mmCIF file of C-alpha atoms in Angstrom:
data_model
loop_
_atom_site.group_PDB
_atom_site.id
_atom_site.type_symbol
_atom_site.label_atom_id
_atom_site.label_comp_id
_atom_site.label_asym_id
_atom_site.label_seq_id
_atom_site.Cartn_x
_atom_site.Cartn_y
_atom_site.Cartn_z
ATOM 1 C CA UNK E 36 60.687 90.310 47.326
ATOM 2 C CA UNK E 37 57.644 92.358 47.939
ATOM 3 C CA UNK E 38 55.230 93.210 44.666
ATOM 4 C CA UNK E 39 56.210 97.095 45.103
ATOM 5 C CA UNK E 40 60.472 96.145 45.104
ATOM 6 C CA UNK E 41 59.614 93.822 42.133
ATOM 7 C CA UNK E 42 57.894 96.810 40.179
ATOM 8 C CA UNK E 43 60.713 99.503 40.908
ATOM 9 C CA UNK E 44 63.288 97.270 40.241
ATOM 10 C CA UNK E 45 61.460 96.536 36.985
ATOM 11 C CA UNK E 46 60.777 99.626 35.904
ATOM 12 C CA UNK E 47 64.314 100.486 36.446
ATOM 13 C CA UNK E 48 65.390 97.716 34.136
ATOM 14 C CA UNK E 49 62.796 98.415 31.430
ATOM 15 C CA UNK E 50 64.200 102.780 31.715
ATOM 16 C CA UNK E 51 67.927 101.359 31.340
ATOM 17 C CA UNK E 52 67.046 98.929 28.820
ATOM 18 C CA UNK E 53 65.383 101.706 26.303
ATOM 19 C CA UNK E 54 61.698 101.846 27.190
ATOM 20 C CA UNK E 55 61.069 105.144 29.560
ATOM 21 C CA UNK E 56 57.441 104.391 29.099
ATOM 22 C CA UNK E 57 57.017 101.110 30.523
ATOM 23 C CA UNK E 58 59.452 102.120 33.652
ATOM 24 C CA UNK E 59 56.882 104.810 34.204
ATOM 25 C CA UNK E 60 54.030 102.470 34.253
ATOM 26 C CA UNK E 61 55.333 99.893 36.829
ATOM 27 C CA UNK E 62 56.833 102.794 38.938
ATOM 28 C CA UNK E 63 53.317 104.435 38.963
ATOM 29 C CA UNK E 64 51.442 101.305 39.629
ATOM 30 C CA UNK E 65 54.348 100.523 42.322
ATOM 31 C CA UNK E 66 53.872 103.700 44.030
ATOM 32 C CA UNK E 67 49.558 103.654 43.642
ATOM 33 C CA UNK E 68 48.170 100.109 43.862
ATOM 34 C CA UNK E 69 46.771 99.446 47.360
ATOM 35 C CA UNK E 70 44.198 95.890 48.435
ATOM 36 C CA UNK E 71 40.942 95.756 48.428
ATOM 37 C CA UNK E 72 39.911 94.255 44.851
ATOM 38 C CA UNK E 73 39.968 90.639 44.000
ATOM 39 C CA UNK E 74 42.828 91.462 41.468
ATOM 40 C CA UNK E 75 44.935 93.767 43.648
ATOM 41 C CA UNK E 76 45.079 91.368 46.566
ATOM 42 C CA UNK E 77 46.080 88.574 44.188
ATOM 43 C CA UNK E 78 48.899 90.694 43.087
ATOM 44 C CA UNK E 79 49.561 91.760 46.195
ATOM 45 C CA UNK E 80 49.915 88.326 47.803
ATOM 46 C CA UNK E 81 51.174 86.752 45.084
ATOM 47 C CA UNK E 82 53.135 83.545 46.684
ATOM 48 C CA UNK E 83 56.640 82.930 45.356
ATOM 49 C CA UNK E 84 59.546 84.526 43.278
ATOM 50 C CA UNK E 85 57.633 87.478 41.503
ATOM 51 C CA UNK E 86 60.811 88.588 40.217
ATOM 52 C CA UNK E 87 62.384 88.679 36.777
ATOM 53 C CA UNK E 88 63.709 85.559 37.835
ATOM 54 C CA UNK E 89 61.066 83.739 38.990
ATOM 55 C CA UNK E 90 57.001 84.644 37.734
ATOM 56 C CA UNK E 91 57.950 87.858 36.076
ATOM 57 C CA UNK E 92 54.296 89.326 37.636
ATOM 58 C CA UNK E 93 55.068 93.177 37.161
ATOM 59 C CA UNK E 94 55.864 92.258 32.913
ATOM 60 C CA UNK E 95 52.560 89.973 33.766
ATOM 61 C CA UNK E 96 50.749 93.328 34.339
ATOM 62 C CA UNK E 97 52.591 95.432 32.059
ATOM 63 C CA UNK E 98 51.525 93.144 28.750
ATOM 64 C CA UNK E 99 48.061 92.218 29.800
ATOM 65 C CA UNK E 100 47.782 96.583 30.128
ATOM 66 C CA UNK E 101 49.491 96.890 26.841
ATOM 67 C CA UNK E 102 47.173 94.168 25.380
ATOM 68 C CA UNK E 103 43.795 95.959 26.163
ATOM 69 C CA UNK E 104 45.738 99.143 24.046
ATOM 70 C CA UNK E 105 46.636 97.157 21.361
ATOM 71 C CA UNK E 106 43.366 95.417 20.774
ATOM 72 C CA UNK E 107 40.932 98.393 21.411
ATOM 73 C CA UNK E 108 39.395 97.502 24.365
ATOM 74 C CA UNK E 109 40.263 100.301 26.185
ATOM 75 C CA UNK E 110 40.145 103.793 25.065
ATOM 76 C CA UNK E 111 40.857 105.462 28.032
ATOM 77 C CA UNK E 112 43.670 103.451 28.707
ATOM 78 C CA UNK E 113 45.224 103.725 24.626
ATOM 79 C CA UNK E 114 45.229 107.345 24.935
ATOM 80 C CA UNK E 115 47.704 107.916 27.430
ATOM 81 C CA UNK E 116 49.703 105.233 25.436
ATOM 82 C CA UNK E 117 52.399 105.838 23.038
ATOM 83 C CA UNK E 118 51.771 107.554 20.309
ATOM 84 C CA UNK E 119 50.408 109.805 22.049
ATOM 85 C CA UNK E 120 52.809 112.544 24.387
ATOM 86 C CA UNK E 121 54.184 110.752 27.893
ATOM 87 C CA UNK E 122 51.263 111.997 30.913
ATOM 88 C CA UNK E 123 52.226 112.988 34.244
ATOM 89 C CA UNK E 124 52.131 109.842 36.527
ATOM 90 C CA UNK E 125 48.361 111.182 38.561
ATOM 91 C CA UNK E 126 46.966 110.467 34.334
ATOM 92 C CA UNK E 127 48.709 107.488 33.820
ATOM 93 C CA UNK E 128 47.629 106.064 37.302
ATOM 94 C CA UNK E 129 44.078 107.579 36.156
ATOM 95 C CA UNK E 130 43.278 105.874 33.509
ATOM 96 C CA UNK E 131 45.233 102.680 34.684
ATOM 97 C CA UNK E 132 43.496 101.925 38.110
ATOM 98 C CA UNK E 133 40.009 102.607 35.802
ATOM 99 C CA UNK E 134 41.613 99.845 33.739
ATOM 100 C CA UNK E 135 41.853 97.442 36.624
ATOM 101 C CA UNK E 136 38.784 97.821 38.009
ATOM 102 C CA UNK E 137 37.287 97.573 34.566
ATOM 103 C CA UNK E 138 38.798 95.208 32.822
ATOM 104 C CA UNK E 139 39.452 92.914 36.220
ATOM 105 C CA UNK E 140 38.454 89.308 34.916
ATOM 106 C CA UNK E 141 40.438 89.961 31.815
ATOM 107 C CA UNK E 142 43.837 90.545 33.429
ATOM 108 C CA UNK E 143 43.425 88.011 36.103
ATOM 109 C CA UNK E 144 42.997 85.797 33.104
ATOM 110 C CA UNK E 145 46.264 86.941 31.666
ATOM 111 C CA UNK E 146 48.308 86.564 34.787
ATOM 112 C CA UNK E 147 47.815 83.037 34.804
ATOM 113 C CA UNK E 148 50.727 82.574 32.489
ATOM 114 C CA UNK E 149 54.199 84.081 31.877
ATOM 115 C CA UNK E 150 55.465 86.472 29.477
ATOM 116 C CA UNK E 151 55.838 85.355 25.914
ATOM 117 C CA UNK E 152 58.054 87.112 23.392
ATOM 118 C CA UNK E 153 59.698 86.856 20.168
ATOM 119 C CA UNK E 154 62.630 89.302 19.778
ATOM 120 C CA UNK E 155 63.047 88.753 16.180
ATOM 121 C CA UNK E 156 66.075 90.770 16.590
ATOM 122 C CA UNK E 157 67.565 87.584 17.648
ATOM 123 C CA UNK E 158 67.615 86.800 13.872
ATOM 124 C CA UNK E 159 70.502 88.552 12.711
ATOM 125 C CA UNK E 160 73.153 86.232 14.172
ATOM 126 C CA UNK E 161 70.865 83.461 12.438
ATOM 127 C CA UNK E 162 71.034 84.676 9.265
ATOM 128 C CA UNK E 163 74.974 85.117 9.957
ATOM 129 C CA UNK E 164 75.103 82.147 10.699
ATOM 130 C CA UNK E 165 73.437 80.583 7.900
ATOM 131 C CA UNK E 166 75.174 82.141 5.402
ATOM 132 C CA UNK E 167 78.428 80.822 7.231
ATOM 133 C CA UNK E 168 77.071 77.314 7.401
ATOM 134 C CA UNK E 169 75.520 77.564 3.174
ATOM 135 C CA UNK E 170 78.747 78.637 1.966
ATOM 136 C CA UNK E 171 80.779 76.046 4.195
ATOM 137 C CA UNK E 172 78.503 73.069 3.156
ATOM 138 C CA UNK E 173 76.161 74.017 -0.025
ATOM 139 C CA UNK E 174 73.572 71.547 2.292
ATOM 140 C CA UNK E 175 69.676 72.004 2.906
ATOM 141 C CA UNK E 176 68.807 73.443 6.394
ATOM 142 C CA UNK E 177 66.929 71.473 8.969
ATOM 143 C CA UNK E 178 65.862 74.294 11.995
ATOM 144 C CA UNK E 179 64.800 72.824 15.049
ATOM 145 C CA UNK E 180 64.025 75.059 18.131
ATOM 146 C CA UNK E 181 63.678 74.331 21.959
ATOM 147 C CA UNK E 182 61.297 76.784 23.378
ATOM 148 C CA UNK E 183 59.832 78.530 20.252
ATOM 149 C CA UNK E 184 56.896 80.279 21.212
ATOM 150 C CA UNK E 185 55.621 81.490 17.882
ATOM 151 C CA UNK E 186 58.506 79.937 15.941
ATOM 152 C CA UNK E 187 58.994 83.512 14.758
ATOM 153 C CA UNK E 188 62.529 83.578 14.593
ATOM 154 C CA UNK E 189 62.204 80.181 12.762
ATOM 155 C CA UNK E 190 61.373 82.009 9.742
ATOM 156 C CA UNK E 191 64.776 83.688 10.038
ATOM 157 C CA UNK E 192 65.684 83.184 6.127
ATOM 158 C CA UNK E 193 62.289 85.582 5.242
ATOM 159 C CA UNK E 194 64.817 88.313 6.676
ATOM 160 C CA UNK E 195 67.321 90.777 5.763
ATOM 161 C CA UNK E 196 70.893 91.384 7.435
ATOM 162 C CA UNK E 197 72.554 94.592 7.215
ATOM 163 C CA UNK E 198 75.932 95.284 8.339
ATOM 164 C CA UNK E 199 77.616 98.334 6.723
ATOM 165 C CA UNK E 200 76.779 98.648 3.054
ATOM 166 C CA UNK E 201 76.587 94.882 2.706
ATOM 167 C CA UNK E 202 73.101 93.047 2.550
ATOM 168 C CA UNK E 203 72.052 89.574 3.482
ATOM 169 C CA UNK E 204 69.023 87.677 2.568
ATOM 170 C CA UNK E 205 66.080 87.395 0.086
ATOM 171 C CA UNK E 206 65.317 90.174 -2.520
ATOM 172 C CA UNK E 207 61.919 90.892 -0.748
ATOM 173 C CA UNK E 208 62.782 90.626 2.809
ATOM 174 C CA UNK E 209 59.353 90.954 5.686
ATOM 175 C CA UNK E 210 61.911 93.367 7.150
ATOM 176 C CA UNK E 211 66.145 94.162 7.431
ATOM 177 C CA UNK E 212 68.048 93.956 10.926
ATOM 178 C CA UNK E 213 70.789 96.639 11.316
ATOM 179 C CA UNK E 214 72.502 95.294 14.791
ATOM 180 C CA UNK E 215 75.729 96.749 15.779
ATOM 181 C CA UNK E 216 78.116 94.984 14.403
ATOM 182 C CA UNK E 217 81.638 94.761 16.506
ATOM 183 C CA UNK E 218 83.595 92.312 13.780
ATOM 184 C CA UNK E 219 85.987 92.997 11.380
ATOM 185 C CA UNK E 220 84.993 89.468 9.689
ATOM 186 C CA UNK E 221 81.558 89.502 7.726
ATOM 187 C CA UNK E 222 79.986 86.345 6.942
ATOM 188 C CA UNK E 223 80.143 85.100 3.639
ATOM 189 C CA UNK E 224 77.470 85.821 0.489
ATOM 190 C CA UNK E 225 75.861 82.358 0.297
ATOM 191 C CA UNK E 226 71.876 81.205 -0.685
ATOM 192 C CA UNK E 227 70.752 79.634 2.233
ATOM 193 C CA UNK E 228 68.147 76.896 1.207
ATOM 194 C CA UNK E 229 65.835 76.139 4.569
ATOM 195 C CA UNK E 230 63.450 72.276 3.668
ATOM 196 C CA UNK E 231 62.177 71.899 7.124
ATOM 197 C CA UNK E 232 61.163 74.413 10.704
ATOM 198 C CA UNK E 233 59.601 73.172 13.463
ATOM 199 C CA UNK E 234 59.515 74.074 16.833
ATOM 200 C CA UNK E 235 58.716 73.170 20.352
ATOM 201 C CA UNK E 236 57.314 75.147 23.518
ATOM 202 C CA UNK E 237 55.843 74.365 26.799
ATOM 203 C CA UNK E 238 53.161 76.609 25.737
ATOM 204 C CA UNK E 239 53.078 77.195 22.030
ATOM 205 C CA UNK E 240 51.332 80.027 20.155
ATOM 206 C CA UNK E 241 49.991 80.018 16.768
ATOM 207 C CA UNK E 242 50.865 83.717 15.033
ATOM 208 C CA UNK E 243 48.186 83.062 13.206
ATOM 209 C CA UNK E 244 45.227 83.460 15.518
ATOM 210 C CA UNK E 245 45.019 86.889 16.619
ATOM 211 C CA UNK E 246 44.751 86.084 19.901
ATOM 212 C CA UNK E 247 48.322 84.305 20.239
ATOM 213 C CA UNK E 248 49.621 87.221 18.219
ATOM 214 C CA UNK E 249 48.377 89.986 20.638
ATOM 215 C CA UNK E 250 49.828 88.151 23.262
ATOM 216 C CA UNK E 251 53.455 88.162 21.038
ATOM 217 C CA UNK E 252 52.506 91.478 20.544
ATOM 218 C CA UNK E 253 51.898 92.899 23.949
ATOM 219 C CA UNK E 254 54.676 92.006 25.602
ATOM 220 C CA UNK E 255 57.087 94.444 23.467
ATOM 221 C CA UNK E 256 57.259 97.676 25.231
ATOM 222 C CA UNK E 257 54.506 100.527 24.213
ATOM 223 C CA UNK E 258 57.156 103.161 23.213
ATOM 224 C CA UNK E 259 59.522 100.702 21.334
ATOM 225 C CA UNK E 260 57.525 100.651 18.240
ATOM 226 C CA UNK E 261 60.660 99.766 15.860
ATOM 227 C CA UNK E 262 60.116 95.953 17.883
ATOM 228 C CA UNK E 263 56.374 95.773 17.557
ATOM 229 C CA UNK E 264 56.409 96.861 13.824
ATOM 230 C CA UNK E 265 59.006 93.738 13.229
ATOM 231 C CA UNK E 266 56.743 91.534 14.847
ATOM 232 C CA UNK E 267 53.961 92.432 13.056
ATOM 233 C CA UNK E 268 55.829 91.766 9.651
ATOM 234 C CA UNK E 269 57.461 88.574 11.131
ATOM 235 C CA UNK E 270 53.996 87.122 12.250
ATOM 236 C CA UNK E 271 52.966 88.063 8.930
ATOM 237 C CA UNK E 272 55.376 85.534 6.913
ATOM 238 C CA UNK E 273 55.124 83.095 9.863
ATOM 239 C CA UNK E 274 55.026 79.386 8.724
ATOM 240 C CA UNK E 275 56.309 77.163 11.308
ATOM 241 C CA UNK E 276 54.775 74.837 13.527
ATOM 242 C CA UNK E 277 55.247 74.585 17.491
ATOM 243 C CA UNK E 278 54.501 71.975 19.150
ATOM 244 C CA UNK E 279 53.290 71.580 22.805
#
């Protein structure tokens, strides 16, 4: 698959999957980026699967973009970002191809490794689960998790669960899940008690240095801000350790 299929079909993907935003970006770039630069013909010759499926190089781009907005370093770049109104695609390319050209060493830097997430979202059948599995056995929790990157969704039991007008989880949670809930059965009320998290990734990251967060960080999508403010509160409570 050519660099230009791999950024329409993601962009397609990221429009049907509730981000318009980022679909705009790759389609732009998709429909702009030409060789000539160091960074451009790397992309553009990029050797293997650059799919979804393989490297994942158009979310590659996308987050290390998405990182220079979320850190500052770009101005130009942040202000054709969410918050601020969608541009037409000749801004967006604007300020984007100044961002490449600029900021060239940087995102070659980034490229060199694949996405990284924590969809903390992931939590609420966690915490459905662990009230299933406290009330069944009144035992201590041991969570161990293959492939943990931050370990945010380690900290699972520092969240809230709400289904309906029932609520799971501490008194003071960093944040409450509302997922769609297609059950008639609702886990049990239990207290569950969590004595040991720890992790393991191929390439761990530490929430707590900023730079491991921002990378977290910038791969949720600019215009779904109801994901980045949960990370931010879930990197914010983060305890656990990941090992390499």
């Amino acid at each position: 698959m050519s660099l230009i299929k791999a950024l329409h079909v993601q962009a397609d993907t990221c429009a049907d999957l509730g981000s318009p935003f980022n679909g705009q970006i790759l389609h732009v770039i998709a429909n702009n980026i030409t060789p000539g630069t160091p960074l451009t013909d790397r992309l553009l010759c990029w050797p293997g699967d650059i799919s979804a499926r393989g490297h994942s190089v158009p979310l590659r781009l996308a987050g290390a973009l998405h990182a220079l907005v979320l850190d500052g370093a770009d101005a130009d770049l942040a202000s054709v970002y969410p918050p601020h109104p969608a541009p037409n695609d000749t801004d967006l390319w604007r300020a984007i191809d100044n961002a490449m050209q600029t900021h060239a060493a940087r995102l070659e830097h980034w490229l060199d490794s694949p996405p990284q997430t924590n969809e903390v979202q992931r939590s609420a059948v966690l915490i459905a689960a662990g009230q299933t599995l406290a009330a069944r056995y009144t035992l201590p929790i041991a969570l161990s998790e293959l492939g943990a990157s931050g370990g945010l969704n380690l900290m699972w039991d520092r969240f809230a669960l709400r289904i309906g007008d029932t609520t799971y989880g501490p008194q003071n949670p960093a944040f409450t899940l509302t997922p769609d809930w297609q059950s008639n059965t609702l886990p049990p009320h239990a207290s569950p008690k969590v004595v040991e998290r720890r992790g393991v990734d191929l390439n761990p990251l530490n929430p707590r240095d900023p730079k491991d967060a921002l990378r977290l960080n910038a791969y949720l999508w600019p215009d779904q801000t109801d994901r980045l403010m949960r990370s931010r509160a879930a990197i914010a409570v983060a305890t656990a350790v990941v090992d390499k």
